[in-house]
JSON list of C-alpha atoms in Angstrom, two decimals:
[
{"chain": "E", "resi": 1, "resn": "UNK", "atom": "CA", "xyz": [12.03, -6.00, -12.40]},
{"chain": "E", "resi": 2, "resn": "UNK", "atom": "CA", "xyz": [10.53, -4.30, -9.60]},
{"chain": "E", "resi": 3, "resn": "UNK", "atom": "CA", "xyz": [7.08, -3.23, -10.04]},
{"chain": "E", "resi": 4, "resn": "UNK", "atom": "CA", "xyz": [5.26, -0.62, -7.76]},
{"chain": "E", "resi": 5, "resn": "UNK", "atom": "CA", "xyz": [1.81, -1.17, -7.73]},
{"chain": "E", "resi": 6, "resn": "UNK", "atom": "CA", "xyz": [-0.48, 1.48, -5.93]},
{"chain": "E", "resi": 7, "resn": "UNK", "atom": "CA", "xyz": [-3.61, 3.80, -6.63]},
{"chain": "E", "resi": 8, "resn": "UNK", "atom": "CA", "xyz": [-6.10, 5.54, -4.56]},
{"chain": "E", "resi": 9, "resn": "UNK", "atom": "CA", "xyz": [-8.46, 4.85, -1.86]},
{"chain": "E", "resi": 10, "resn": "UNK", "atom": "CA", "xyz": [-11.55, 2.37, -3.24]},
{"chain": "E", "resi": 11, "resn": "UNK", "atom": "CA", "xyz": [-9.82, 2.62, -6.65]},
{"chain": "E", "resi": 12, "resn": "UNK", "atom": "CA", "xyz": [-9.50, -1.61, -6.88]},
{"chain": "E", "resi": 13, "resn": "UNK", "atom": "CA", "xyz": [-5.17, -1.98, -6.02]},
{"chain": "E", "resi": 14, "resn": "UNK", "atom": "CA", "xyz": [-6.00, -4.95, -3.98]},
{"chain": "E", "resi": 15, "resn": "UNK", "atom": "CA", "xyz": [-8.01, -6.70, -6.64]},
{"chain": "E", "resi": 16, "resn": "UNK", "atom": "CA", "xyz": [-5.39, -6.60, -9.22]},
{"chain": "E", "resi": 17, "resn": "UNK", "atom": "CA", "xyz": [-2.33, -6.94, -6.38]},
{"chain": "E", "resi": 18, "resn": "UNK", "atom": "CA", "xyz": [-4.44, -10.48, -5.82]},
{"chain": "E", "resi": 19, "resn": "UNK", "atom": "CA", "xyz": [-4.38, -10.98, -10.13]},
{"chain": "E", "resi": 20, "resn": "UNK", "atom": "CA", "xyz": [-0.71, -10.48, -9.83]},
{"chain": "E", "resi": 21, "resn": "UNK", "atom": "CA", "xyz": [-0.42, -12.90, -6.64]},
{"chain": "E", "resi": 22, "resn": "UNK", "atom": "CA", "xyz": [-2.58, -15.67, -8.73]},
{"chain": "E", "resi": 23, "resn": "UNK", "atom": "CA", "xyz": [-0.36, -15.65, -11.29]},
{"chain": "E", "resi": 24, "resn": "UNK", "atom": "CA", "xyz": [2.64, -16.56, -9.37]},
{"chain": "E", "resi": 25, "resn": "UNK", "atom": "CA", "xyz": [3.80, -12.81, -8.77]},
{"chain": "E", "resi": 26, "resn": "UNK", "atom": "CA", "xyz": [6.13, -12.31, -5.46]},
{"chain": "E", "resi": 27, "resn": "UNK", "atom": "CA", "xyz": [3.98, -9.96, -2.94]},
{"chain": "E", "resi": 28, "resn": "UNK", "atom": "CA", "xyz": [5.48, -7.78, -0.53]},
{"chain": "E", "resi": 29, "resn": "UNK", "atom": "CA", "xyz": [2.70, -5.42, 0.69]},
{"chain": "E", "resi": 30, "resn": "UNK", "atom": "CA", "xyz": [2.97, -2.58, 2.52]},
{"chain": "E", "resi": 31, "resn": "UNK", "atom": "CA", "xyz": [-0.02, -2.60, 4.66]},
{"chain": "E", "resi": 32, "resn": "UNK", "atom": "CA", "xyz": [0.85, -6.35, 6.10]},
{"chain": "E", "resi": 33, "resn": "UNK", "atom": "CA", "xyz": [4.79, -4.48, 6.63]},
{"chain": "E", "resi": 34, "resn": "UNK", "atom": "CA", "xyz": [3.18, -1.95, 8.51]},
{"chain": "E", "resi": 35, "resn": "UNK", "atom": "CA", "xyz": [1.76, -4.73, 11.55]},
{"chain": "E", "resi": 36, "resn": "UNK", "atom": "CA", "xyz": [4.33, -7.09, 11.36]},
{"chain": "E", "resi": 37, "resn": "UNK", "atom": "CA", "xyz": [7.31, -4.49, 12.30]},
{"chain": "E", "resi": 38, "resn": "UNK", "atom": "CA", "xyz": [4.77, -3.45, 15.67]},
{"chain": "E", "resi": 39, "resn": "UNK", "atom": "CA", "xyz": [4.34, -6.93, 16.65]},
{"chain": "E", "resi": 40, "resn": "UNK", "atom": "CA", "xyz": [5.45, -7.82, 20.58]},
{"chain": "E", "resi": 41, "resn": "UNK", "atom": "CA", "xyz": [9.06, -8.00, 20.96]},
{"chain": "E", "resi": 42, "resn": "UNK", "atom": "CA", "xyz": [10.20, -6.37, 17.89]},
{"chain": "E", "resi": 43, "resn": "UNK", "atom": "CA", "xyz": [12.54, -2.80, 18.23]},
{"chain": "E", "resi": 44, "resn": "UNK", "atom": "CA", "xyz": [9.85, -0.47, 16.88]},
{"chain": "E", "resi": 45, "resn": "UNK", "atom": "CA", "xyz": [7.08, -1.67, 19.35]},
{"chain": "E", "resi": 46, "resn": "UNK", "atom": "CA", "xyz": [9.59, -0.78, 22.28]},
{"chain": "E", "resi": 47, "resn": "UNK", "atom": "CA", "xyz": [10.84, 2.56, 20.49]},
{"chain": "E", "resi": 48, "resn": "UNK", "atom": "CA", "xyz": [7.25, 3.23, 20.43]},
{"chain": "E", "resi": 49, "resn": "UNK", "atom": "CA", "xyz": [6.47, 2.29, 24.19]},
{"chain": "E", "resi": 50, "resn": "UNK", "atom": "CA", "xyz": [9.60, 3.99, 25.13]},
{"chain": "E", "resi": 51, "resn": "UNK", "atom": "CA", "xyz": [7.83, 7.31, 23.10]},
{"chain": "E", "resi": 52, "resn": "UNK", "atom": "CA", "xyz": [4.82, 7.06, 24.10]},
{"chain": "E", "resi": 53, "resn": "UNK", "atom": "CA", "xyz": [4.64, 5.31, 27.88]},
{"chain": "E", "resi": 54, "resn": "UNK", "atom": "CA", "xyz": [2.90, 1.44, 28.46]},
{"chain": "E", "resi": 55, "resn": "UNK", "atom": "CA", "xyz": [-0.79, 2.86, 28.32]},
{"chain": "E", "resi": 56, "resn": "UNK", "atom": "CA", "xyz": [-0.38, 2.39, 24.18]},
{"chain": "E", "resi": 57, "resn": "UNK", "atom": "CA", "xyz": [0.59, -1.12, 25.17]},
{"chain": "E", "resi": 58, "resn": "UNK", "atom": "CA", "xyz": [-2.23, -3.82, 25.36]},
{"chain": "E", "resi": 59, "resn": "UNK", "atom": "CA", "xyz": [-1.68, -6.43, 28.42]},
{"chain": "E", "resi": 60, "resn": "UNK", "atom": "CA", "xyz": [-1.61, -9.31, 25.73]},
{"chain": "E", "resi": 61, "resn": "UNK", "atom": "CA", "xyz": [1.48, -6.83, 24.32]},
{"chain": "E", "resi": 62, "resn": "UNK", "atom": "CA", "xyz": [0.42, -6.10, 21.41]},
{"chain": "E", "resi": 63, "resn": "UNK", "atom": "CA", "xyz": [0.16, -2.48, 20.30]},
{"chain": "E", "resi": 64, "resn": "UNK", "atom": "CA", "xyz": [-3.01, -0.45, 21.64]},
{"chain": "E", "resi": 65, "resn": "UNK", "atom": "CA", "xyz": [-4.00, 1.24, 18.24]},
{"chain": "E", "resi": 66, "resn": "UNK", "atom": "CA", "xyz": [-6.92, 3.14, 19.50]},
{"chain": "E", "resi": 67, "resn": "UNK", "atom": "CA", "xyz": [-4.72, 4.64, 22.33]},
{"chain": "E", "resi": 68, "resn": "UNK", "atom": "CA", "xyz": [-2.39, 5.77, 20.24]},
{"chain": "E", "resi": 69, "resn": "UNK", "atom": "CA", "xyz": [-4.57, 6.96, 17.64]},
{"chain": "E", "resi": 70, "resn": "UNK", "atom": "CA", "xyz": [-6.19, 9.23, 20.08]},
{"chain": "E", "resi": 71, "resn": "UNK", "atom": "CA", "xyz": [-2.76, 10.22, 21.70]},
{"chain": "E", "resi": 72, "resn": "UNK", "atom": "CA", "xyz": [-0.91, 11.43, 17.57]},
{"chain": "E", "resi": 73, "resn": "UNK", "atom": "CA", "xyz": [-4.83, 12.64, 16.20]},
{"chain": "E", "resi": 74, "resn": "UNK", "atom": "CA", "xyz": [-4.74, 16.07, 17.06]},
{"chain": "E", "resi": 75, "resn": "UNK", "atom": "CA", "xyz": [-0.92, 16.64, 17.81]},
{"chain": "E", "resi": 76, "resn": "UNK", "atom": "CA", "xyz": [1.11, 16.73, 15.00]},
{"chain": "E", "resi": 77, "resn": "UNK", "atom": "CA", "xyz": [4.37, 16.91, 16.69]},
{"chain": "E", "resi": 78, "resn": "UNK", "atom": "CA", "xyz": [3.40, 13.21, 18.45]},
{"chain": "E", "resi": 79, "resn": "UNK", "atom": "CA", "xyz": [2.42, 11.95, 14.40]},
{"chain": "E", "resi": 80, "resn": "UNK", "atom": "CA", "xyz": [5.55, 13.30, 13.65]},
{"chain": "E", "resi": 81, "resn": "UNK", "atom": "CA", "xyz": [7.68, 10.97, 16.27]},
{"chain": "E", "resi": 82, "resn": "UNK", "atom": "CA", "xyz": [5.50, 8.00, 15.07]},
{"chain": "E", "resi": 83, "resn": "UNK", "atom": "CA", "xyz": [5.84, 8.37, 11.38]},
{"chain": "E", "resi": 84, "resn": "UNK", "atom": "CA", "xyz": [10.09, 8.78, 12.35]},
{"chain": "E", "resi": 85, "resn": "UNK", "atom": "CA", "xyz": [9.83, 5.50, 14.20]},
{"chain": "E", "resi": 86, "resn": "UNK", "atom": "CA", "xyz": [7.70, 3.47, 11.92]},
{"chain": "E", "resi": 87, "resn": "UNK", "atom": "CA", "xyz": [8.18, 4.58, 8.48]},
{"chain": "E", "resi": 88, "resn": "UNK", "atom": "CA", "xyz": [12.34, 3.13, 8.57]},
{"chain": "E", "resi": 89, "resn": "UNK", "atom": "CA", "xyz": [11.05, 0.50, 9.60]},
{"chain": "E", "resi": 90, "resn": "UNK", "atom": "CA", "xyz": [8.58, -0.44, 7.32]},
{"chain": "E", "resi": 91, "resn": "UNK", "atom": "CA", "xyz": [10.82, 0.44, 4.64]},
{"chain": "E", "resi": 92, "resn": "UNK", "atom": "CA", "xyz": [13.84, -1.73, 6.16]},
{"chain": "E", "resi": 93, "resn": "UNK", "atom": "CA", "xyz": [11.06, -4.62, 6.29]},
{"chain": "E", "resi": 94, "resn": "UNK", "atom": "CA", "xyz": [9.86, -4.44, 2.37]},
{"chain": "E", "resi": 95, "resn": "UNK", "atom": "CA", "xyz": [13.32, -3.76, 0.98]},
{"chain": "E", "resi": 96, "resn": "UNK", "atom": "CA", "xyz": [13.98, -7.49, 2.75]},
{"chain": "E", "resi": 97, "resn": "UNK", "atom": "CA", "xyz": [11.18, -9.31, 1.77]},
{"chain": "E", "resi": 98, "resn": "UNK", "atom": "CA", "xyz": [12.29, -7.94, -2.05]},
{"chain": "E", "resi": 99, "resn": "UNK", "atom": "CA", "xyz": [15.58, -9.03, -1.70]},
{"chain": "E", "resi": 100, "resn": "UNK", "atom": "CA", "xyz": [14.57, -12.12, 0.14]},
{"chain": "E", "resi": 101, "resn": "UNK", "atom": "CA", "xyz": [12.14, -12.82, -3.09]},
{"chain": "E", "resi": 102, "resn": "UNK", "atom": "CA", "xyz": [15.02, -12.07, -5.47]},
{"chain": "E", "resi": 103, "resn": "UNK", "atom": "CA", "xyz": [17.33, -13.72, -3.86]},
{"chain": "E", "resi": 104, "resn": "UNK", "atom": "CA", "xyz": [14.56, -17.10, -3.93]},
{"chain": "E", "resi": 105, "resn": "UNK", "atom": "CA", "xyz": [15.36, -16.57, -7.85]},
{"chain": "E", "resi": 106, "resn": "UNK", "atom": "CA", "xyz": [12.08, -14.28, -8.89]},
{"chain": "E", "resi": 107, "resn": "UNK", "atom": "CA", "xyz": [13.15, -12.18, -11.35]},
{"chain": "E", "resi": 108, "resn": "UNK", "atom": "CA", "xyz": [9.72, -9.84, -10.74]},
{"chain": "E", "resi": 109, "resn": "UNK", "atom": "CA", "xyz": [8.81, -8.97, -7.32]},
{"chain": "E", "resi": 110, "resn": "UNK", "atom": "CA", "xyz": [5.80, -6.50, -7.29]},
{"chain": "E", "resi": 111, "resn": "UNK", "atom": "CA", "xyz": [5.60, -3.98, -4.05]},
{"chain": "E", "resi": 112, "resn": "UNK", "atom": "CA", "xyz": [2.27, -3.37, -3.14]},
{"chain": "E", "resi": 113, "resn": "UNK", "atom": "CA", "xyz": [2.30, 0.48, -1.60]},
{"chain": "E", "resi": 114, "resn": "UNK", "atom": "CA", "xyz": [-0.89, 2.49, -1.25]},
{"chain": "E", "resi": 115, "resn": "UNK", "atom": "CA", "xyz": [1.05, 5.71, -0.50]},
{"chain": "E", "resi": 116, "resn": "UNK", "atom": "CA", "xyz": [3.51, 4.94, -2.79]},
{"chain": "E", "resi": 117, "resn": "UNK", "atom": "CA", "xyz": [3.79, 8.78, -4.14]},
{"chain": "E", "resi": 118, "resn": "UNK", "atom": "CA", "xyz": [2.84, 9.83, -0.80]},
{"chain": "E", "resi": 119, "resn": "UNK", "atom": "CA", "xyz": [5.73, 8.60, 0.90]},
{"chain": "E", "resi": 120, "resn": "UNK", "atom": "CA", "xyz": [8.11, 9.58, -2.61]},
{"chain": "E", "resi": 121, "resn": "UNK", "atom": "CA", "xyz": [8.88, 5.79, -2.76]},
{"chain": "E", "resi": 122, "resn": "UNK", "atom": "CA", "xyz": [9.23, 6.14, -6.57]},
{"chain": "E", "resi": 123, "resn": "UNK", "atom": "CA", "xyz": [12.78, 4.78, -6.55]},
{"chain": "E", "resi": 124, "resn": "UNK", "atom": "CA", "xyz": [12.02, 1.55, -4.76]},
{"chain": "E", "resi": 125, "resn": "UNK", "atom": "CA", "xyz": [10.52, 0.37, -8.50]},
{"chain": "E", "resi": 126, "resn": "UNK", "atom": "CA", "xyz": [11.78, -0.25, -11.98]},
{"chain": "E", "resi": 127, "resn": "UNK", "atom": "CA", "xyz": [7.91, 0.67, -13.18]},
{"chain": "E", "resi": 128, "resn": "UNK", "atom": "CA", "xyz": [5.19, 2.43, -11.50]},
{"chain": "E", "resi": 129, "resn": "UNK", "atom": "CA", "xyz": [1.60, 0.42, -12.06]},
{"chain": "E", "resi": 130, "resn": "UNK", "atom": "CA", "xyz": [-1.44, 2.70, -11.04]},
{"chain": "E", "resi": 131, "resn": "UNK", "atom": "CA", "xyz": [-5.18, 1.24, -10.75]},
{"chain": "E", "resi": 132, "resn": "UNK", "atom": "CA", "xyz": [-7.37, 4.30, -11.06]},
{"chain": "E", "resi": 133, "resn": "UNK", "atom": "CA", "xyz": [-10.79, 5.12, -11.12]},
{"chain": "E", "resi": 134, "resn": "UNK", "atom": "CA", "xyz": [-13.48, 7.56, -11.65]},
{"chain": "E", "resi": 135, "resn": "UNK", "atom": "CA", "xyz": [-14.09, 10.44, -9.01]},
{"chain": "E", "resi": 136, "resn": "UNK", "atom": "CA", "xyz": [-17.29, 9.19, -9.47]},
{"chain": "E", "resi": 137, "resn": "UNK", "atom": "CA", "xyz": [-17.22, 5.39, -8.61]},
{"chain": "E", "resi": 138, "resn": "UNK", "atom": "CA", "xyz": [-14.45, 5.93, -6.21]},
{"chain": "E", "resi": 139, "resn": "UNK", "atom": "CA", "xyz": [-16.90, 7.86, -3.90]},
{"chain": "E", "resi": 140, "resn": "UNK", "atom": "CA", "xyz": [-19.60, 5.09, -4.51]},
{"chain": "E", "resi": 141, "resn": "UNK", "atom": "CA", "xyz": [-17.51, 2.18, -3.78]},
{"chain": "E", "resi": 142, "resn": "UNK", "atom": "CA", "xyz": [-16.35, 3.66, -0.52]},
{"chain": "E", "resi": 143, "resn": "UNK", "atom": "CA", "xyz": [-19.87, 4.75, 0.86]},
{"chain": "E", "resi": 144, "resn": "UNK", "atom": "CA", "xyz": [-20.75, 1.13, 0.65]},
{"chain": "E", "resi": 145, "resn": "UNK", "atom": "CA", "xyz": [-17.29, -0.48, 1.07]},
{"chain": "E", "resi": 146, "resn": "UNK", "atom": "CA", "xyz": [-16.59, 1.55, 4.79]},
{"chain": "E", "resi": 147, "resn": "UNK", "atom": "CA", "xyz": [-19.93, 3.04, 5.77]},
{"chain": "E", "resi": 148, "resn": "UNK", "atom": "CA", "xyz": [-19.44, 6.30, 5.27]},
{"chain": "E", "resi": 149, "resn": "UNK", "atom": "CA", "xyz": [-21.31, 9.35, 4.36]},
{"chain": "E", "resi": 150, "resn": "UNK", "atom": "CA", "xyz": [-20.76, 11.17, 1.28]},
{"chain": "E", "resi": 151, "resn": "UNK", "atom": "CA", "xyz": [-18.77, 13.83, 3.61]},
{"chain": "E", "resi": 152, "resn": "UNK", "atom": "CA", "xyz": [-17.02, 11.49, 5.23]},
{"chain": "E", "resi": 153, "resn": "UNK", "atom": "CA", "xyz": [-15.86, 9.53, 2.02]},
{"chain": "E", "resi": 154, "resn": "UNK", "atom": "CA", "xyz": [-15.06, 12.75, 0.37]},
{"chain": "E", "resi": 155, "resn": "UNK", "atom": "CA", "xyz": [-12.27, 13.77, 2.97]},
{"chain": "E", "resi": 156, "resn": "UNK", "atom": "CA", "xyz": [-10.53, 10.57, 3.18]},
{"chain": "E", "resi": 157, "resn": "UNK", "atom": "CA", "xyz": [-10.13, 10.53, -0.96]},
{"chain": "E", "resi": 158, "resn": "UNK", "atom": "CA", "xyz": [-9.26, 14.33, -0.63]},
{"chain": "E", "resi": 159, "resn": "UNK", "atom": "CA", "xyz": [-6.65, 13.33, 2.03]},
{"chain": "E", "resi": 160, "resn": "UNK", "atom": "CA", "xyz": [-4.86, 11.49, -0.73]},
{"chain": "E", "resi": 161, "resn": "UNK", "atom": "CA", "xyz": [-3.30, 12.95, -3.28]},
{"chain": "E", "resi": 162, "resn": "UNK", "atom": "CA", "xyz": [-5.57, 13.66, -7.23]},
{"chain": "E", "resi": 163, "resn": "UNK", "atom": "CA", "xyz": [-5.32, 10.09, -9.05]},
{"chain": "E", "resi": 164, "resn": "UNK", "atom": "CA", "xyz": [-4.45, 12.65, -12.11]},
{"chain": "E", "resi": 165, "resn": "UNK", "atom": "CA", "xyz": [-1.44, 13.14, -10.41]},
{"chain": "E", "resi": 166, "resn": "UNK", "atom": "CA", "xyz": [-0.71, 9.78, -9.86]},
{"chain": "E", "resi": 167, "resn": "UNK", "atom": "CA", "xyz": [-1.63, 8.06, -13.12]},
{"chain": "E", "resi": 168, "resn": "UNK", "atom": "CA", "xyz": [0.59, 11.14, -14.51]},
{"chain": "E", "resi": 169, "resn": "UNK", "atom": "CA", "xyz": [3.66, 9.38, -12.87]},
{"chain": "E", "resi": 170, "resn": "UNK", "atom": "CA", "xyz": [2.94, 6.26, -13.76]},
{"chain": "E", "resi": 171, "resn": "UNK", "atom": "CA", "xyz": [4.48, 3.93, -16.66]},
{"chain": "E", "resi": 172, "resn": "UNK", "atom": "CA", "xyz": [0.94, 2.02, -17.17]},
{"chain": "E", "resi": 173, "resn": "UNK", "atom": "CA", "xyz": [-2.38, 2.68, -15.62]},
{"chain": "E", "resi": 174, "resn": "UNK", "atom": "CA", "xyz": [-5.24, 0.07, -15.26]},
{"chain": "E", "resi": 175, "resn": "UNK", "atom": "CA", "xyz": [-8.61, 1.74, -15.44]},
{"chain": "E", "resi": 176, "resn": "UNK", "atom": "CA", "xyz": [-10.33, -0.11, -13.24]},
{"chain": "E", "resi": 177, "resn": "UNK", "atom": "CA", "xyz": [-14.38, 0.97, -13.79]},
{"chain": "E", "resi": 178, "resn": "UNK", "atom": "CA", "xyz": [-15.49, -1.82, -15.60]},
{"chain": "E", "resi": 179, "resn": "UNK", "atom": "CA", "xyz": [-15.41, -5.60, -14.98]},
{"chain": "E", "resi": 180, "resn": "UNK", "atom": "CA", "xyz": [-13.52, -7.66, -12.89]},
{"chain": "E", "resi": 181, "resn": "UNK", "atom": "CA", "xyz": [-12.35, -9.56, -16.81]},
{"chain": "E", "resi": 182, "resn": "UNK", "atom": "CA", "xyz": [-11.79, -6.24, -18.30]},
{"chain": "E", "resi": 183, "resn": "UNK", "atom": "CA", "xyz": [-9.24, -4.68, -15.38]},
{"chain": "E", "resi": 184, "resn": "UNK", "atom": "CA", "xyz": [-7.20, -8.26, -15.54]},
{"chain": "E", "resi": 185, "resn": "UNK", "atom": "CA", "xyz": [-7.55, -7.74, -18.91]},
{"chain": "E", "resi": 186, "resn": "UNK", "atom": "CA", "xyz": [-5.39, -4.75, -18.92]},
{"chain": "E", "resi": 187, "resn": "UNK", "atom": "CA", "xyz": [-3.16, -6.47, -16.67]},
{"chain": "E", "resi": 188, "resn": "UNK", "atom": "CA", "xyz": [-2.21, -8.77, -18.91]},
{"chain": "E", "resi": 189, "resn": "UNK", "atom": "CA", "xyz": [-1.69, -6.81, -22.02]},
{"chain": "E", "resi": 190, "resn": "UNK", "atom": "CA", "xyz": [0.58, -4.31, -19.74]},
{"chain": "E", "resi": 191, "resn": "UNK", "atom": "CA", "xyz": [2.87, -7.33, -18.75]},
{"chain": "E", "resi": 192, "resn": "UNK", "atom": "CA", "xyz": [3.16, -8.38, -21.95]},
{"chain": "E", "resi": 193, "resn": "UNK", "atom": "CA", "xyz": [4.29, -4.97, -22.69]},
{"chain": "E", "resi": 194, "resn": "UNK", "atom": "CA", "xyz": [7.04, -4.82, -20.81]},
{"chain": "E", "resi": 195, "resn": "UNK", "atom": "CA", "xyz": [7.48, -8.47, -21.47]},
{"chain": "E", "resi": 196, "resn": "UNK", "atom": "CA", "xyz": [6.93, -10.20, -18.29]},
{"chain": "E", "resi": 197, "resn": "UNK", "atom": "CA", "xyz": [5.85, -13.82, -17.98]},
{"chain": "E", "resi": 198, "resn": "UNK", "atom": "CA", "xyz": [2.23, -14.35, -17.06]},
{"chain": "E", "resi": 199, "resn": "UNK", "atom": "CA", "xyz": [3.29, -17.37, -14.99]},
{"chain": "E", "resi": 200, "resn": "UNK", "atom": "CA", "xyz": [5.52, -17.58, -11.98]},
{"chain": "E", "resi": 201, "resn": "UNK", "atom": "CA", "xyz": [9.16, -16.40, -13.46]}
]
């Protein structure tokens, strides 16, 4: 079974992506897809150098993400090149690290995506696992997690899209506002639901 595990900004999907991970569950996470496919000599780094000239290029080689977050901010059409160059390739990356996993024998591999309805990555997964949250303690938690002012916090969860939405598409949702014991918890009792071995499988 493939699981797709995802919620919202500051809603906890890390903490119970590292539950699943302690109790022997196959990883392949999205964010850690995103850097390895820019690293120095791979094809996207040089589509993207080849896009975007050398100055988003570090001398060490290594991708300049501060350049090039100033160059696609405020021009859409330049985002729009990026996201064509880097979002096959990210995708190419996870569907081999799952097949990789199943091919190792694991009959579970869980794909940790934080934009997983964003990017309409629904049928990557057998089940769609949501970790949601409050509107109330998501906005706390990301004041003190990042810094940032209510304002600030406020249009980086609005960015996203309503976790209503999201725990409306999903098979099970972990509500993740109370303890740390409670959310794994829930974790447990879901993959017991849909009968899934609590140790590696």
């Amino acid at each position: 079974m493939i699981i797709g595990l995802t919620g919202s900004i500051a809603s906890g999907k890390s903490t119970v992506s590292k539950m699943l991970a302690d109790l022997g569950y196959p990883i392949v996470d999205a964010d850690l897809v995103a850097r390895v496919v820019v690293e120095p000599g791979t094809e996207t780094l040089k589509e993207i150098e080849a896009i975007f000239g050398n100055e988003v290029i570090l001398p060490d080689g290594t991708l300049n993400r501060a350049k090039l977050g100033e160059v696609i901010f405020n021009d859409l059409a330049s985002r729009q090149k990026l996201n064509n160059v880097i979002h096959p390739a990210i995708r190419k990356e996870m569907l081999r690290q799952r097949d990789a996993f199943l091919a190792q024998g694991h009959k579970t591999v869980i794909l940790d995506i934080p934009l997983l309805f964003e990017s309409k990555l629904l049928n990557f997964a057998d089940k769609i696992l949501v970790v949601s949250v409050t509107e109330e303690n998501q906005l706390v938690r990301l004041m003190e997690r990042n810094g940032l002012s209510e304002q600030e916090a406020l249009a980086r969860i609005g960015s996203q899209l309503p976790m209503a939405v999201k725990e409306a598409g999903a098979d099970a949702v972990i509500f993740n506002n109370g303890t740390l014991k409670e959310t794994k918890q829930q974790l447990l009792h879901i993959l017991s639901a849909w009968e899934l071995d609590k140790r590696k499988d």
